[in-house]
Structure formats: C-alpha cells, structure tokens
Short mmCIF file of C-alpha atoms in Angstrom, two decimals:
data_model
loop_
_atom_site.label_atom_id
_atom_site.label_comp_id
_atom_site.label_asym_id
_atom_site.label_seq_id
_atom_site.Cartn_x
_atom_site.Cartn_y
_atom_site.Cartn_z
CA MET A 1 -88.15 -158.68 -43.84
CA SER A 2 -85.41 -159.63 -42.05
CA GLY A 3 -85.58 -162.13 -39.09
CA GLU A 4 -85.05 -159.48 -36.26
CA ILE A 5 -88.13 -157.38 -37.47
CA ILE A 6 -90.42 -160.64 -37.67
CA ARG A 7 -89.11 -161.23 -33.91
CA GLU A 8 -89.96 -157.58 -33.11
CA TRP A 9 -93.36 -157.95 -34.68
CA HIS A 10 -94.14 -161.35 -32.29
CA PHE A 11 -92.86 -159.41 -29.43
CA TRP A 12 -95.22 -156.86 -29.89
CA LEU A 13 -98.03 -159.14 -30.76
CA ALA A 14 -97.04 -161.36 -27.72
CA SER A 15 -97.29 -157.91 -25.45
CA ILE A 16 -100.60 -157.25 -27.41
CA VAL A 17 -102.00 -160.53 -26.21
CA THR A 18 -100.86 -160.55 -22.61
CA GLY A 19 -102.37 -156.76 -22.26
CA ALA A 20 -106.01 -158.44 -23.36
CA CYS A 21 -105.42 -161.40 -20.91
CA MET A 22 -104.64 -158.97 -18.09
CA ALA A 23 -107.88 -157.23 -18.80
CA PHE A 24 -109.81 -160.52 -19.35
CA SER A 25 -108.60 -162.09 -15.99
CA TYR A 26 -109.26 -158.65 -14.36
CA ASP A 27 -112.75 -158.94 -15.82
CA LEU A 28 -112.94 -162.39 -14.16
CA LEU A 29 -111.96 -161.01 -10.89
CA ARG A 30 -114.75 -157.92 -10.94
CA LEU A 31 -117.02 -160.89 -11.94
CA PHE A 32 -116.25 -163.01 -8.75
CA ARG A 33 -116.50 -159.75 -6.75
CA ARG A 34 -119.86 -159.35 -8.14
CA LEU A 35 -120.61 -163.08 -7.26
CA VAL A 36 -119.29 -163.12 -3.40
CA ARG A 37 -119.74 -160.02 -1.96
CA HIS A 38 -116.02 -158.68 -0.07
CA GLY A 39 -114.99 -156.36 2.32
CA ARG A 40 -112.21 -153.82 1.42
CA ILE A 41 -109.31 -155.87 2.76
CA ALA A 42 -110.38 -158.83 0.73
CA VAL A 43 -110.80 -156.34 -2.55
CA ASP A 44 -107.44 -155.19 -1.66
CA LEU A 45 -105.69 -158.58 -1.24
CA GLU A 46 -107.09 -159.46 -4.40
CA ASP A 47 -105.97 -156.79 -6.44
CA LEU A 48 -102.40 -157.39 -4.50
CA LEU A 49 -102.47 -161.01 -6.04
CA TYR A 50 -103.78 -159.97 -9.44
CA TRP A 51 -100.70 -157.54 -9.77
CA ILE A 52 -98.16 -159.85 -8.63
CA VAL A 53 -99.34 -162.43 -10.76
CA TRP A 54 -99.45 -160.36 -14.06
CA PHE A 55 -96.10 -158.76 -13.03
CA CYS A 56 -94.73 -162.17 -12.98
CA PHE A 57 -95.94 -162.92 -16.24
CA SER A 58 -94.92 -159.42 -18.00
CA PHE A 59 -91.50 -160.05 -16.40
CA ALA A 60 -91.44 -163.71 -17.99
CA LEU A 61 -92.22 -161.76 -21.29
CA LEU A 62 -89.67 -159.29 -21.36
CA TYR A 63 -87.12 -161.39 -20.03
CA TYR A 64 -87.42 -164.26 -22.64
CA GLY A 65 -88.59 -161.98 -25.53
CA ASN A 66 -86.58 -158.63 -24.78
CA ASN A 67 -83.70 -160.15 -22.74
CA GLY A 68 -84.90 -158.21 -19.46
CA VAL A 69 -84.79 -154.98 -21.24
CA ILE A 70 -87.97 -152.77 -20.46
CA ARG A 71 -89.26 -151.02 -23.73
CA PHE A 72 -91.84 -148.71 -24.49
CA ALA A 73 -93.10 -151.12 -27.40
CA ALA A 74 -93.64 -153.76 -24.69
CA VAL A 75 -96.12 -151.41 -22.37
CA PHE A 76 -97.49 -149.64 -25.35
CA GLY A 77 -98.19 -153.28 -26.67
CA ALA A 78 -99.90 -154.34 -23.57
CA ALA A 79 -101.66 -151.31 -23.33
CA VAL A 80 -103.13 -151.51 -26.75
CA GLY A 81 -104.03 -155.02 -26.06
CA MET A 82 -106.07 -154.03 -22.83
CA LEU A 83 -107.72 -151.07 -25.01
CA ILE A 84 -108.51 -153.78 -27.58
CA TYR A 85 -110.01 -156.16 -25.12
CA ALA A 86 -112.04 -153.32 -23.51
CA VAL A 87 -113.67 -151.84 -26.86
CA THR A 88 -114.85 -155.53 -28.22
CA VAL A 89 -115.01 -158.34 -26.00
CA GLY A 90 -114.75 -156.59 -22.73
CA ARG A 91 -117.67 -154.23 -23.11
CA PHE A 92 -120.39 -157.02 -22.84
CA PHE A 93 -118.34 -160.22 -21.00
CA ILE A 94 -119.62 -158.72 -17.80
CA LYS A 95 -123.00 -157.73 -18.29
CA VAL A 96 -123.69 -160.89 -20.22
CA SER A 97 -121.76 -163.61 -18.22
CA TYR A 98 -123.51 -162.20 -14.94
CA LEU A 99 -126.95 -162.50 -16.52
CA MET A 100 -125.98 -165.75 -17.88
CA ILE A 101 -124.82 -166.86 -14.08
CA ASP A 102 -127.82 -165.27 -12.61
CA LYS A 103 -129.93 -167.24 -14.55
CA THR A 104 -128.35 -170.47 -14.16
CA ILE A 105 -128.20 -169.85 -10.44
CA GLY A 106 -131.74 -168.90 -10.46
CA ASN A 107 -132.59 -172.23 -12.30
CA LEU A 108 -130.84 -174.27 -9.80
CA LEU A 109 -132.39 -172.60 -6.96
CA ARG A 110 -135.71 -173.21 -8.35
CA LEU A 111 -134.84 -176.49 -9.11
CA LEU A 112 -133.90 -177.03 -5.75
CA ARG A 113 -136.54 -175.29 -4.06
CA LYS A 114 -139.25 -177.87 -6.46
CA LEU A 115 -137.10 -180.83 -5.12
CA LEU A 116 -136.99 -180.02 -1.58
CA GLU A 117 -140.89 -179.04 -1.49
CA PRO A 118 -141.98 -182.59 -0.24
CA ILE A 119 -139.48 -182.11 2.75
CA LYS A 120 -140.74 -178.77 3.53
CA ARG A 121 -144.14 -179.94 3.61
CA ARG A 122 -143.31 -182.45 5.99
CA LYS A 123 -141.20 -180.24 8.06
CA HIS A 124 -144.13 -177.82 8.40
CA ALA A 125 -146.62 -180.91 9.38
CA VAL A 126 -143.95 -182.08 11.90
CA ILE A 127 -143.75 -178.32 13.32
CA GLN A 128 -147.47 -178.22 13.22
CA LYS A 129 -147.55 -181.18 15.36
CA ILE A 130 -145.11 -180.04 17.92
CA ARG A 131 -146.38 -176.64 18.07
CA LEU A 132 -149.94 -178.09 18.96
CA THR A 133 -148.29 -180.55 21.48
CA CYS A 134 -146.34 -178.02 23.31
CA SER A 135 -149.62 -175.68 23.20
CA THR A 136 -151.66 -178.24 24.51
CA ILE A 137 -148.94 -178.96 27.42
CA GLN A 138 -149.02 -175.34 27.80
CA HIS A 139 -152.42 -175.02 28.43
CA LYS A 140 -152.34 -178.02 30.95
CA ILE A 141 -149.40 -176.53 33.10
CA GLU A 142 -151.39 -173.15 32.98
CA VAL A 143 -154.35 -174.44 33.95
CA TYR A 144 -152.61 -176.54 36.76
CA HIS A 145 -151.22 -173.72 38.10
CA PHE A 146 -154.46 -171.43 37.64
CA ALA A 147 -156.32 -174.26 39.60
CA LYS A 148 -153.12 -174.28 42.20
CA ALA A 149 -153.44 -170.68 42.81
CA LYS A 150 -157.22 -170.86 43.10
CA GLN A 151 -156.64 -173.41 45.91
CA ARG A 152 -154.24 -170.97 47.62
CA ARG A 153 -156.59 -168.24 47.43
CA GLU A 154 -159.34 -170.26 48.80
CA LYS A 155 -157.23 -171.42 51.99
CA ILE A 156 -156.62 -167.84 52.61
CA LYS A 157 -159.96 -167.15 52.48
CA HIS A 158 -161.02 -169.55 54.56
CA GLY A 159 -158.34 -169.25 57.30
CA THR A 160 -156.79 -172.73 56.64
CA ARG A 161 -153.51 -171.38 56.15
CA LYS A 162 -151.70 -171.60 59.33
CA LYS A 163 -150.27 -168.18 60.77
CA LYS A 164 -146.66 -167.91 62.36
CA HIS A 165 -146.47 -167.61 66.13
CA LYS A 166 -144.65 -164.85 67.34
CA LYS A 167 -142.39 -165.84 70.15
CA LYS A 168 -143.16 -164.53 73.53
CA ASN A 169 -141.14 -161.70 74.57
CA ALA A 170 -139.44 -161.53 71.46
CA GLY A 171 -136.11 -159.61 72.16
CA VAL A 172 -136.50 -159.39 75.83
CA SER A 173 -133.82 -161.59 78.05
CA SER A 174 -135.63 -163.79 80.31
CA ARG A 175 -132.71 -163.69 82.64
CA GLN A 176 -133.36 -161.93 86.07
CA GLU A 177 -130.68 -159.93 87.49
#
C-alpha cells in the first residue's frame, strides 16, 4: 500500500477513536448528572461546554490530519466510533458504573453511620438531659405563674385589691362665673 492510503486509514481510525471518546465522555457526563441532580440551565451549560470541547478536538483532528478540510470520511468515522461504543461498551457502562458507585457510596455511608453511632448516642443523651432540664424549668415557671395568678384571684375575691377612685366632678369645671 502506498503511504497516502495508509495515512488515510490512520486518519479514519483516528476519527473512529475520536467518536468513541466523544460517546464515552458523554456517558461520563450522564453518570455525573445521575449522581448530582441538576437544573435545566446547568444541564444546558454542561452540554454547551461538552460540545465546545469536542468541537476543538474535532477541529484539531481535521486541521492536523486533513489540512483543515472537512471530509465525509471524518464525520462518518466519528459516527461509526460512536455507534461501535454505544453497541458494545456503552450499553452497559452507565448501568454497571452507576450500580458500583451506588454500592460504594452506600457502603461508605454505612461505615460512616457506624463510626458516628457512639457520638449520636451521646448526643441523644445530652439532648435528653436538656429536654428534662427545660421541662423541669418550664414546669417550675408554670407553677410559679399559676401560684401568682391564684394569689391575684384570691385578692380580687377578698377585696384586698385597691379600687381606683374617680375624681369628683370629673369633666366639670370648678370655676364659678
């Protein structure tokens, strides 16, 4: 084979690898989105960033591999690479990696919960003491207020409460004309 044909095959294989890498990186982005919930604007910005990065890689591939000429072989090679990835590895990548990460995070959370259990017990004991203290204080306050209210009621009943005296001739002028 001539050197030109070998160079074309290398270019086409590089475009296939680029397409497979594009699909793999998008799967990583999808995995990240499953793990960390995003709003619509964040998803749009991530997609925009993804396409800007891969546009730069594709442009570099075309610029250095084909002197900047966009050819159907490059676009077709990238599409074939994406399809090969999607049919083989990509079919299981998200499911398996999501399950592995989910199990790993679950195991780490269980381990953390076990390690923090003594602290949690102490915290509950302290909270219990605070609740008991607060309820005791609240009870004493209620008893005090109840006793004061009872004393006020008894004073009113027995007439020990001072009555307000009305002013004599209220509203009438004492001046004589």
